[in-house]
Short mmCIF file of C-alpha atoms in Angstrom, two decimals:
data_model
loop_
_atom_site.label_atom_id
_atom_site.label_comp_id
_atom_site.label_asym_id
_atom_site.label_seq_id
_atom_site.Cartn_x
_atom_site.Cartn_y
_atom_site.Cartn_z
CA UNK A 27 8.91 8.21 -21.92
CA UNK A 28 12.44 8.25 -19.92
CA UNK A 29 12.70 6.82 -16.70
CA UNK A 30 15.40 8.31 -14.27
CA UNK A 31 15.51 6.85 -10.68
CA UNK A 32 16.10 10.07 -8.15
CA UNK A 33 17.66 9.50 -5.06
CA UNK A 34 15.02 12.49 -3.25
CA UNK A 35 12.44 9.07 -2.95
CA UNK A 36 15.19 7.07 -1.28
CA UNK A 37 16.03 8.38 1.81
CA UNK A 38 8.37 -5.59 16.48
CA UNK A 39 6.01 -7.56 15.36
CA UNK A 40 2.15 -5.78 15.25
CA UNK A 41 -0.75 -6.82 16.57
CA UNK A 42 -4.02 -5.19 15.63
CA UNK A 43 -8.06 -7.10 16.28
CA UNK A 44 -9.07 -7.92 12.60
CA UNK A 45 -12.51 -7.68 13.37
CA UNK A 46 -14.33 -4.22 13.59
CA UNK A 47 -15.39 -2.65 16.97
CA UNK A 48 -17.36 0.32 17.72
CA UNK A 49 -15.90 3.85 17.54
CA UNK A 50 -16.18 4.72 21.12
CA UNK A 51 -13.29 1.69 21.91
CA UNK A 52 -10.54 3.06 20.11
CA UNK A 53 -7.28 1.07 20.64
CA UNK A 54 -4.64 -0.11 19.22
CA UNK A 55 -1.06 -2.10 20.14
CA UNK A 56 0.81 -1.59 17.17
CA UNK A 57 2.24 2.03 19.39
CA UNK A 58 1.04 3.68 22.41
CA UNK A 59 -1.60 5.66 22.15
CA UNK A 60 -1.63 9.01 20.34
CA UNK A 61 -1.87 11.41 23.61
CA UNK A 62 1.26 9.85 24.90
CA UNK A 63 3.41 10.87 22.10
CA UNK A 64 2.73 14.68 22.90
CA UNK A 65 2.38 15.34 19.42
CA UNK A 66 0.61 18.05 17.60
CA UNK A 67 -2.83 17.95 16.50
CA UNK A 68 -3.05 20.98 13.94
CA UNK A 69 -4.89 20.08 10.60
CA UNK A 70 -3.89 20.83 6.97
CA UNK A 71 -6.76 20.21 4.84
CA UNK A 72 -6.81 19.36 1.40
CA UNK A 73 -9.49 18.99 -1.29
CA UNK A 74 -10.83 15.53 -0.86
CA UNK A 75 -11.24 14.29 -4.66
CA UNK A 76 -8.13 13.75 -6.77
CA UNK A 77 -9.89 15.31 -9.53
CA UNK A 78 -10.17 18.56 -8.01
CA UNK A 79 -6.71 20.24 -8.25
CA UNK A 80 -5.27 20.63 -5.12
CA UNK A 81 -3.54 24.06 -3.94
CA UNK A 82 0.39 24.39 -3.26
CA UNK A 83 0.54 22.91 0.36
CA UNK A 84 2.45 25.47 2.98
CA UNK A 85 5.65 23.67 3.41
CA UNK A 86 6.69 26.05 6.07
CA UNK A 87 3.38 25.85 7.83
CA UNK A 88 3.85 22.25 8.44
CA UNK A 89 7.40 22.66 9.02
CA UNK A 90 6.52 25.20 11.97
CA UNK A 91 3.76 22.77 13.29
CA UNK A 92 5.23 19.65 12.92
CA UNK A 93 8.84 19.54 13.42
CA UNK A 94 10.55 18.20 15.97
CA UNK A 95 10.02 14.77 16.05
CA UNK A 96 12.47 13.27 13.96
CA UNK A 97 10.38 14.57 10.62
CA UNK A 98 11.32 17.39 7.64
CA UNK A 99 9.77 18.43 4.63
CA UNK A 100 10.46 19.46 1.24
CA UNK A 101 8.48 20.87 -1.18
CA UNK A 102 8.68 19.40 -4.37
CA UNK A 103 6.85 21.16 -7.42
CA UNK A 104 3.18 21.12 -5.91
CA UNK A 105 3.71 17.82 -4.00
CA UNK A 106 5.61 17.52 -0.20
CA UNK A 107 8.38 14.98 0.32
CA UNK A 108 8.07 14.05 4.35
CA UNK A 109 11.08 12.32 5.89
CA UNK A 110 10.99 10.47 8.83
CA UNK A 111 14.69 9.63 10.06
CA UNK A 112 15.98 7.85 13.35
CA UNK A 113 18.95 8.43 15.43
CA UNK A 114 20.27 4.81 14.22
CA UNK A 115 20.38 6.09 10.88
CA UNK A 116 16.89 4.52 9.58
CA UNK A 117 14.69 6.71 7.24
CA UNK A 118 11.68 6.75 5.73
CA UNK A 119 10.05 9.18 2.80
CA UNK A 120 6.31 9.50 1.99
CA UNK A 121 4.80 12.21 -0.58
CA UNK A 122 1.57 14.40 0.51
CA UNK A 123 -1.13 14.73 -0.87
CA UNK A 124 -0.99 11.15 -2.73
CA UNK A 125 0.15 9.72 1.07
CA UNK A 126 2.25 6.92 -1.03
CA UNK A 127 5.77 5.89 0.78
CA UNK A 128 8.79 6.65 -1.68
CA UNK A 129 11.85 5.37 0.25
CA UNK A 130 12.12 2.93 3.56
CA UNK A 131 16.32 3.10 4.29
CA UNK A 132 17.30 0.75 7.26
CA UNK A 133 19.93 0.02 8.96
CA UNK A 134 21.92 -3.27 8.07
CA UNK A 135 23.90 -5.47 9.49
CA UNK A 136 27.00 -4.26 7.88
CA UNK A 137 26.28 -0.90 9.44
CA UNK A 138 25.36 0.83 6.35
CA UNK A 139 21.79 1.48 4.84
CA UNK A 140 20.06 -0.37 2.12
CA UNK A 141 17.02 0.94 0.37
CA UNK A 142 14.34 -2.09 1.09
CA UNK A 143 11.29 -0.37 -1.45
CA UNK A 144 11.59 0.37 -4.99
CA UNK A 145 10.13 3.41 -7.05
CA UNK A 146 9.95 4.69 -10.61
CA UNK A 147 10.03 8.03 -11.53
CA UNK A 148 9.27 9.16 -15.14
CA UNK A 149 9.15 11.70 -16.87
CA UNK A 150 5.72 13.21 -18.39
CA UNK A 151 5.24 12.90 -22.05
CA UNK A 152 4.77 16.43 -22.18
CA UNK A 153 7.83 17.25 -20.28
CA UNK A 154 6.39 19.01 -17.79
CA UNK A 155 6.07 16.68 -14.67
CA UNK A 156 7.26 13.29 -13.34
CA UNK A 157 4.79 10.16 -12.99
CA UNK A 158 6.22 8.46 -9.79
CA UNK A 159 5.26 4.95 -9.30
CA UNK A 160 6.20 1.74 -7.04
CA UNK A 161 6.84 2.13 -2.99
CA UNK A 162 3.96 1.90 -0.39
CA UNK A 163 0.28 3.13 -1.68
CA UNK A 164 -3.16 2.39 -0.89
CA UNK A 165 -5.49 1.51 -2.98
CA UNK A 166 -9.40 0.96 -1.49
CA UNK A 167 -13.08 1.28 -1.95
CA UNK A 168 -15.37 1.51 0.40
CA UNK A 169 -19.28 0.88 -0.83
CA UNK A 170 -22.43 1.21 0.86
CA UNK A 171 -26.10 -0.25 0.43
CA UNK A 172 -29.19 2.51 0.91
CA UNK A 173 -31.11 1.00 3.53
CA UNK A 174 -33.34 4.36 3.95
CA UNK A 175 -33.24 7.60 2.85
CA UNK A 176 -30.22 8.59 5.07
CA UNK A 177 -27.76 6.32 3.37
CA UNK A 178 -27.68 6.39 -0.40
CA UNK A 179 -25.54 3.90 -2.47
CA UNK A 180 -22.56 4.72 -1.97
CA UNK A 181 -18.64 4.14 -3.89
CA UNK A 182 -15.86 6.20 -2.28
CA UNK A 183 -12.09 5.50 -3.11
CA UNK A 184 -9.95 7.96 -0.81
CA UNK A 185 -6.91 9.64 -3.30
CA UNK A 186 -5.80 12.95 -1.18
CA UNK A 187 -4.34 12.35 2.14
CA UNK A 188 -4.14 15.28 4.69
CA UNK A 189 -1.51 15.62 7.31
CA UNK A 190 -2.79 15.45 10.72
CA UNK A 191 -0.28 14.65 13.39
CA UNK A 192 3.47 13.73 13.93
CA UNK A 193 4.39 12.35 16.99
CA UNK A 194 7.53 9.76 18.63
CA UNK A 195 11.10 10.69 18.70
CA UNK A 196 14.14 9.98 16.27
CA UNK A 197 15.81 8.37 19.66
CA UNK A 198 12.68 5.31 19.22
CA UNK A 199 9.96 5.66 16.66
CA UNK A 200 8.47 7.82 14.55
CA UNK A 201 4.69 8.40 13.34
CA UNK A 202 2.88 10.23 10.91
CA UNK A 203 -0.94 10.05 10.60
CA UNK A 204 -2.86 11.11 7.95
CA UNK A 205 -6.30 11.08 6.83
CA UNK A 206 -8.51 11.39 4.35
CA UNK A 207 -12.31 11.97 4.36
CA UNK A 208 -15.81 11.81 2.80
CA UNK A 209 -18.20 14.25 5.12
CA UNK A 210 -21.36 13.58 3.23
CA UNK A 211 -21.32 9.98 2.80
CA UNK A 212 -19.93 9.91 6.70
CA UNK A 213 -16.27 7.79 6.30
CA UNK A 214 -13.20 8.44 7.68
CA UNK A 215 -9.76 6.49 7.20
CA UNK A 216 -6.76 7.44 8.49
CA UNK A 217 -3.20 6.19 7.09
CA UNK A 218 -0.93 5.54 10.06
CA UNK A 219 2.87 5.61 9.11
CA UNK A 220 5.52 4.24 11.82
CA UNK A 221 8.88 4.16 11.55
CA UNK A 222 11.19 1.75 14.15
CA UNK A 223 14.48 0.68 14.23
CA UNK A 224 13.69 -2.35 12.58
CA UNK A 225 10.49 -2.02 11.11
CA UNK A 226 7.98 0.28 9.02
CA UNK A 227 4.35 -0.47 9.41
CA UNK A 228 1.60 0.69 7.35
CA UNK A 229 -1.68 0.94 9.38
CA UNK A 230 -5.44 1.91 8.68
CA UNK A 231 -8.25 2.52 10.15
CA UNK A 232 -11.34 2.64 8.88
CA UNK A 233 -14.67 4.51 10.61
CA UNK A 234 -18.10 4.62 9.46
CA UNK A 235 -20.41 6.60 10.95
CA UNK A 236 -23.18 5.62 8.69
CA UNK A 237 -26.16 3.72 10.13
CA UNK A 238 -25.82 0.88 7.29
CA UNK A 239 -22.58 -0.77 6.86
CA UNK A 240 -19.83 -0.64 4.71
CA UNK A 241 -17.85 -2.86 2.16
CA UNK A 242 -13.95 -2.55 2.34
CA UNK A 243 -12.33 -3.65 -1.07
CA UNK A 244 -8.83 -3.01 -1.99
CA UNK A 245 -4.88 -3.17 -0.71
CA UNK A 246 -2.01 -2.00 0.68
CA UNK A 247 0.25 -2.50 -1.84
CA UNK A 248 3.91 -2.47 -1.31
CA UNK A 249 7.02 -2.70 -3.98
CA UNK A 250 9.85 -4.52 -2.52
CA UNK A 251 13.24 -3.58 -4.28
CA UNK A 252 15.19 -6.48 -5.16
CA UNK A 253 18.54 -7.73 -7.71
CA UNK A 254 16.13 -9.79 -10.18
CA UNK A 255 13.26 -11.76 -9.26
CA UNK A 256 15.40 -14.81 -10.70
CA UNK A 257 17.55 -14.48 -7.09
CA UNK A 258 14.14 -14.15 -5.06
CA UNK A 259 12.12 -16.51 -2.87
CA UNK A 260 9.21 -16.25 -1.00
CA UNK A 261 9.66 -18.47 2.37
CA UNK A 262 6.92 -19.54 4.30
CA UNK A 263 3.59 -19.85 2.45
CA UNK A 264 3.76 -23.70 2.22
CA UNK A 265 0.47 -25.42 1.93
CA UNK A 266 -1.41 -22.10 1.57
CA UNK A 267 -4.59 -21.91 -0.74
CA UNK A 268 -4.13 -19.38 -3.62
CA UNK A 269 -6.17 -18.29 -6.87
CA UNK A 270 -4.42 -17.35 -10.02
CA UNK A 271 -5.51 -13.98 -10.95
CA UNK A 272 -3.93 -11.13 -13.21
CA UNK A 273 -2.08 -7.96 -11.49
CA UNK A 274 -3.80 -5.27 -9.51
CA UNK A 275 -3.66 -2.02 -11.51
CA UNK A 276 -3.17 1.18 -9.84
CA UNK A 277 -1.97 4.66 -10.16
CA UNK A 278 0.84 3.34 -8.44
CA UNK A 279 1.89 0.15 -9.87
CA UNK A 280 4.92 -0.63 -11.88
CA UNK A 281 3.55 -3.27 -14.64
CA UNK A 282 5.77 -4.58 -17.34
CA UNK A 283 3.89 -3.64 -20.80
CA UNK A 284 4.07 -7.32 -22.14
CA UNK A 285 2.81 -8.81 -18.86
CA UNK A 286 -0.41 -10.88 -19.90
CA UNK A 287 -1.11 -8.48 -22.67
CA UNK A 288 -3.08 -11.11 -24.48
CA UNK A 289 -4.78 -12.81 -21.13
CA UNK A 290 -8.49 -12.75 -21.74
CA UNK A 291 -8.79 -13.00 -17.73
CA UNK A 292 -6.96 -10.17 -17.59
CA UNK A 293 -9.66 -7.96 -19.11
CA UNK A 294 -12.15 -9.04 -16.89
CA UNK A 295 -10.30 -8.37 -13.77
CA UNK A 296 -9.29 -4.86 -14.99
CA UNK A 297 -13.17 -4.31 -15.68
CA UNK A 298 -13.82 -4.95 -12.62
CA UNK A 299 -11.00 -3.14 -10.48
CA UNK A 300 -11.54 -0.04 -12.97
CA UNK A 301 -14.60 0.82 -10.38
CA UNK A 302 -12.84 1.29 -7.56
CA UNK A 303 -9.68 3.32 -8.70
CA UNK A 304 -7.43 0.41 -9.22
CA UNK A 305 -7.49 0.44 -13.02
CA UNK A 306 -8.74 2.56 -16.35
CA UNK A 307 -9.75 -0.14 -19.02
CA UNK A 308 -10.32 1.77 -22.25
CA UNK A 309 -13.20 1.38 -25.02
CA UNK A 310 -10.67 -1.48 -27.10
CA UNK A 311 -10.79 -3.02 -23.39
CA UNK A 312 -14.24 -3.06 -23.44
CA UNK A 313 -14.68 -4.46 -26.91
CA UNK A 314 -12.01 -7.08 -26.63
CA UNK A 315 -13.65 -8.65 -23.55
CA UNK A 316 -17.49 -8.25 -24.52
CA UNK A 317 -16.27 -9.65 -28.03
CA UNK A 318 -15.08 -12.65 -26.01
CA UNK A 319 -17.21 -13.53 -24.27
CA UNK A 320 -15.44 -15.39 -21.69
CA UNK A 321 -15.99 -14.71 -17.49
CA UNK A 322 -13.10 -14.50 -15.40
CA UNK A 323 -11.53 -18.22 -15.12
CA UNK A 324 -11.20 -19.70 -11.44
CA UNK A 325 -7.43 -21.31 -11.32
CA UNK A 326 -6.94 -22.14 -7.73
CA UNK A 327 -4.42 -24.33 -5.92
CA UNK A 328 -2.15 -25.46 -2.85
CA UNK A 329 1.30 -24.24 -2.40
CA UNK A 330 3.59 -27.12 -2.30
CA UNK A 331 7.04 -25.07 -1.38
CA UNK A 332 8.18 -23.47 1.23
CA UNK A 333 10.76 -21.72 -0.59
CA UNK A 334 8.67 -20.83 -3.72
CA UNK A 335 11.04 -19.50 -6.76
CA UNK A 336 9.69 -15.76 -8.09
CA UNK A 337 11.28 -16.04 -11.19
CA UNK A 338 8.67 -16.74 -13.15
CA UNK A 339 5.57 -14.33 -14.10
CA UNK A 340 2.75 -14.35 -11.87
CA UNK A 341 -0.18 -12.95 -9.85
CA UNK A 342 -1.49 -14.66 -6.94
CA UNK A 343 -4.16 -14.06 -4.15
CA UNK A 344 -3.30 -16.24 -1.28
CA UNK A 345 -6.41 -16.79 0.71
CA UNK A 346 -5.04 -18.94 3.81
CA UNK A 347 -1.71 -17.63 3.82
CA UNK A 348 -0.12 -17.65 7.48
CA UNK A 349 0.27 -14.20 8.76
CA UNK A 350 4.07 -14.04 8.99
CA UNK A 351 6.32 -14.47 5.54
CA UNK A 352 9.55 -13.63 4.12
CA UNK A 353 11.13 -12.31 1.07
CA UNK A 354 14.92 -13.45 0.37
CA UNK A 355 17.14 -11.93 -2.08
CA UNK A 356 20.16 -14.11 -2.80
CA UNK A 357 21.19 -11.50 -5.15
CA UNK A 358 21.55 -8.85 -2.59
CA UNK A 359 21.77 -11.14 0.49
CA UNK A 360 19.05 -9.74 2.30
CA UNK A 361 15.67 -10.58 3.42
CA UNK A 362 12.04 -8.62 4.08
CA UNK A 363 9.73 -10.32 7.02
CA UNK A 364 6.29 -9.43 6.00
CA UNK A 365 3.58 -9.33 8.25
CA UNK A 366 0.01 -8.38 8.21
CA UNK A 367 -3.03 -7.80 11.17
CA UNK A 368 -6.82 -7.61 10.10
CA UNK A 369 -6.53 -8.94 6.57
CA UNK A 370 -7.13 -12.48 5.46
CA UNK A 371 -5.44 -12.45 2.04
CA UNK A 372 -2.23 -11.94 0.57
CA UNK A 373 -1.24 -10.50 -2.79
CA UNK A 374 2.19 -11.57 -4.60
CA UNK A 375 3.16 -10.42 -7.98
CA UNK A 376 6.07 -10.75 -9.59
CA UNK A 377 7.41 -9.04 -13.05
CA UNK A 378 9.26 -12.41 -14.03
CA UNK A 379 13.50 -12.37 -14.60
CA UNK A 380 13.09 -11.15 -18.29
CA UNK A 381 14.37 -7.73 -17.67
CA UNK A 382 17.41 -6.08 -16.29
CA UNK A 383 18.55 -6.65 -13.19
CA UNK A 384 18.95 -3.97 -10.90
CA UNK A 385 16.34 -2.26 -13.32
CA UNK A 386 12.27 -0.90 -13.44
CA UNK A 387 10.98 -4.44 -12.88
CA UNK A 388 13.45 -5.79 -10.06
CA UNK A 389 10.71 -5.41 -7.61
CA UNK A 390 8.44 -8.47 -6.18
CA UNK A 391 5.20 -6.86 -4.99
CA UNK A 392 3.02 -7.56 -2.06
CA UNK A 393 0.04 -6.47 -0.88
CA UNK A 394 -2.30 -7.22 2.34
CA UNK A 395 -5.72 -7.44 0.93
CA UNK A 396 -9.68 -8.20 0.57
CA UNK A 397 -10.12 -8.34 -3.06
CA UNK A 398 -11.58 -11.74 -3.45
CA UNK A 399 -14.13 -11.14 -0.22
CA UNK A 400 -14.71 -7.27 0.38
CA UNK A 401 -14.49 -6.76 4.28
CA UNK A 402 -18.15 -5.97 6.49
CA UNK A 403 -17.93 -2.62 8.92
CA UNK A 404 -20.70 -2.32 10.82
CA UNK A 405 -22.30 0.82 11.31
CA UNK A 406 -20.92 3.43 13.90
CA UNK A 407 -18.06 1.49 13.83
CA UNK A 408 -14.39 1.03 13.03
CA UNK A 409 -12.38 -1.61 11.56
CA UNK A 410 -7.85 -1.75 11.76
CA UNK A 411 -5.74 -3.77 9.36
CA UNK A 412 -2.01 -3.18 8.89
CA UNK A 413 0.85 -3.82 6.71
CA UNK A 414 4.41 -3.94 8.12
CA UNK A 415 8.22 -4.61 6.79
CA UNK A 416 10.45 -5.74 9.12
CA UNK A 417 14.11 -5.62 8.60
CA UNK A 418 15.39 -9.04 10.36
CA UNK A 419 19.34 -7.76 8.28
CA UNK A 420 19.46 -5.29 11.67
#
């Protein structure tokens, strides 16, 4: 498989409620509310499953509807490339229908732009396509108990985002909001997108309309482009509680083949994420871990430095980690504040320095998460978490 790296993908602090609220008090400070960016409300729909092919979407249709707000689009084989782009030169790319973010450009201090996320793209085996991995992506489950007859058992994962609205202006901020939906089973979550000056943010919000409640497990996980993890630190996350676990696997990540190929807590993990989207573990998978025998080994500790090294392999879920961190790249003297609002754990992963630098696997990734303790929704109600990278290099 050849990988190329295409330049079409590179193109204030938030404050959200972590708990859930009821759907009638819909609020949120991360922007001003929706009606006040005089945006458009046309929908383009979209099957729903990602194993349903999805038709060509209208690029000119959602040109005509949705331009004017700082935002283009590009069709690209059967997929859209959206751009967001600000007057100060910051820009942003995200890819319909999968909704994952390709490209977050901002400006630096040295007045050009430096591209802060970092994406694969490789080519199909069969030659006839290109698998593109890494950036911003989303990666949930939502799961229901049947309480009565109205609400079966339920396991929804949400794969093909819709465009709904683009609102803001290049001259401040720009936002896209998409959505994606299951009718029968009665859950909604939308994929907020906002572009600053100084900041991206990633925001979702969750609605269940069910009777019984819901169980949120899952990410946002992010790719952070970097020299070599060797020259990267993660500052901040002294004295936080973490467990040792093995990487999240998505459709999206970007996993070095060698990384814990022979962990036996590996399997486990991938058995278990494999139900909610997050992983595919084949039949040898199965063997290998049944043949084992062993459960998925608790390794927990306290982080004793503030500027921890991420040279080294290694997959952590931080469970007390403050809300606020940063990622510093000596190699490319820069730094990523990371920030979070309705999640209470953190995801690091890092490839280790054993590879190129400036190559596939000069990425640290990061995620804002509830893997280790799913998140409760009540029912008729809605819950908001958010992801965002600010660019303190400005």
């Amino acid at each position: 498989m050849a990988t190329v790296y295409s330049s079409i993908f590179s193109s204030n602090i938030i404050h959200l409620q972590p708990a859930t609220n009821p759907i009638t008090k819909i609020t949120s400070n991360l922007i001003p509310p929706h009606n006040n960016f005089n945006a458009s409300t046309r929908n383009f729909h979209l099957p729903r499953a990602a194993s349903i092919p999805h038709p060509p979407i209208n690029v000119d249709y959602l040109e005509t509807e949705f331009s004017g707000h700082g935002t283009s689009f590009t069709s690209l084989g059967e997929s859209c490339v959206v751009r967001m782009g600000l007057d100060n030169g910051s820009v942003a790319t995200l890819m319909l229908p999968s909704g994952l973010i390709t490209s977050y450009k901002p400006r630096m201090w040295h007045g050009g732009l430096q591209e802060l996320l970092h994406t694969s793209v490789s080519e199909e085996d069969d030659g006839r396509g290109a698998v593109i991995r890494g950036g911003v992506s989303l990666a949930f489950r939502c799961e229901g108990g049947g309480d009565d007859e109205e609400n079966e058992v339920i396991s929804w994962s949400p794969t093909i985002w819709n465009l709904r609205n683009v609102g803001g202006s290049p001259d401040e901020s720009i936002q896209v909001e998409l959505i994606s939906s299951n009718s029968e089973d009665k859950i909604e979550i939308k994929h907020i997108v906002t572009l600053k000056e100084d900041a991206i943010s990633s925001e979702i919000v969750i609605t269940n309309l069910r009777s019984s409640s819901l169980r949120l497990t899952g990410s946002i996980i992010g790719h952070l482009a970097v020299s070599t993890p060797e020259a990267s630190y993660a500052v901040g996350l002294e004295r936080a509680n973490y467990f040792v676990k093995p990487h999240i696997l998505s459709k999206f990540s970007i996993i070095p083949p060698d990384f814990n190929k022979n962990d036996s807590r590996q399997l486990g993990f991938k058995r278990l994420l494999s139900d909610w989207g997050l992983g595919s573990p084949n039949e040898d998978m199965k063997d290998e871990t049944a043949k084992n025998g062993e459960e998925d080994e608790e390794i927990e500790g306290e982080e004793d430095d503030n500027y921890k090294h991420l040279t080294e392999k290694l997959s952590l879920i931080y469970t007390s980690a403050p809300r606020n961190f940063t990622i510093m790249d000596r190699g490319k003297r820069n730094s990523v504040a990371v920030g979070r609002e309705g999640f209470n754990e953190l995801y690091i992963f890092s490839p280790g320095s054993n590879h190129k630098s400036y190559g596939k696997y000069s990425y640290i990734c990061i995620g804002q998460a509830a893997l280790l303790k799913p998140i409760t929704i009540g029912p008729h109600s809605e819950w908001r978490g958010v992801q965002y990278l600010h660019n303190p290099n400005l």
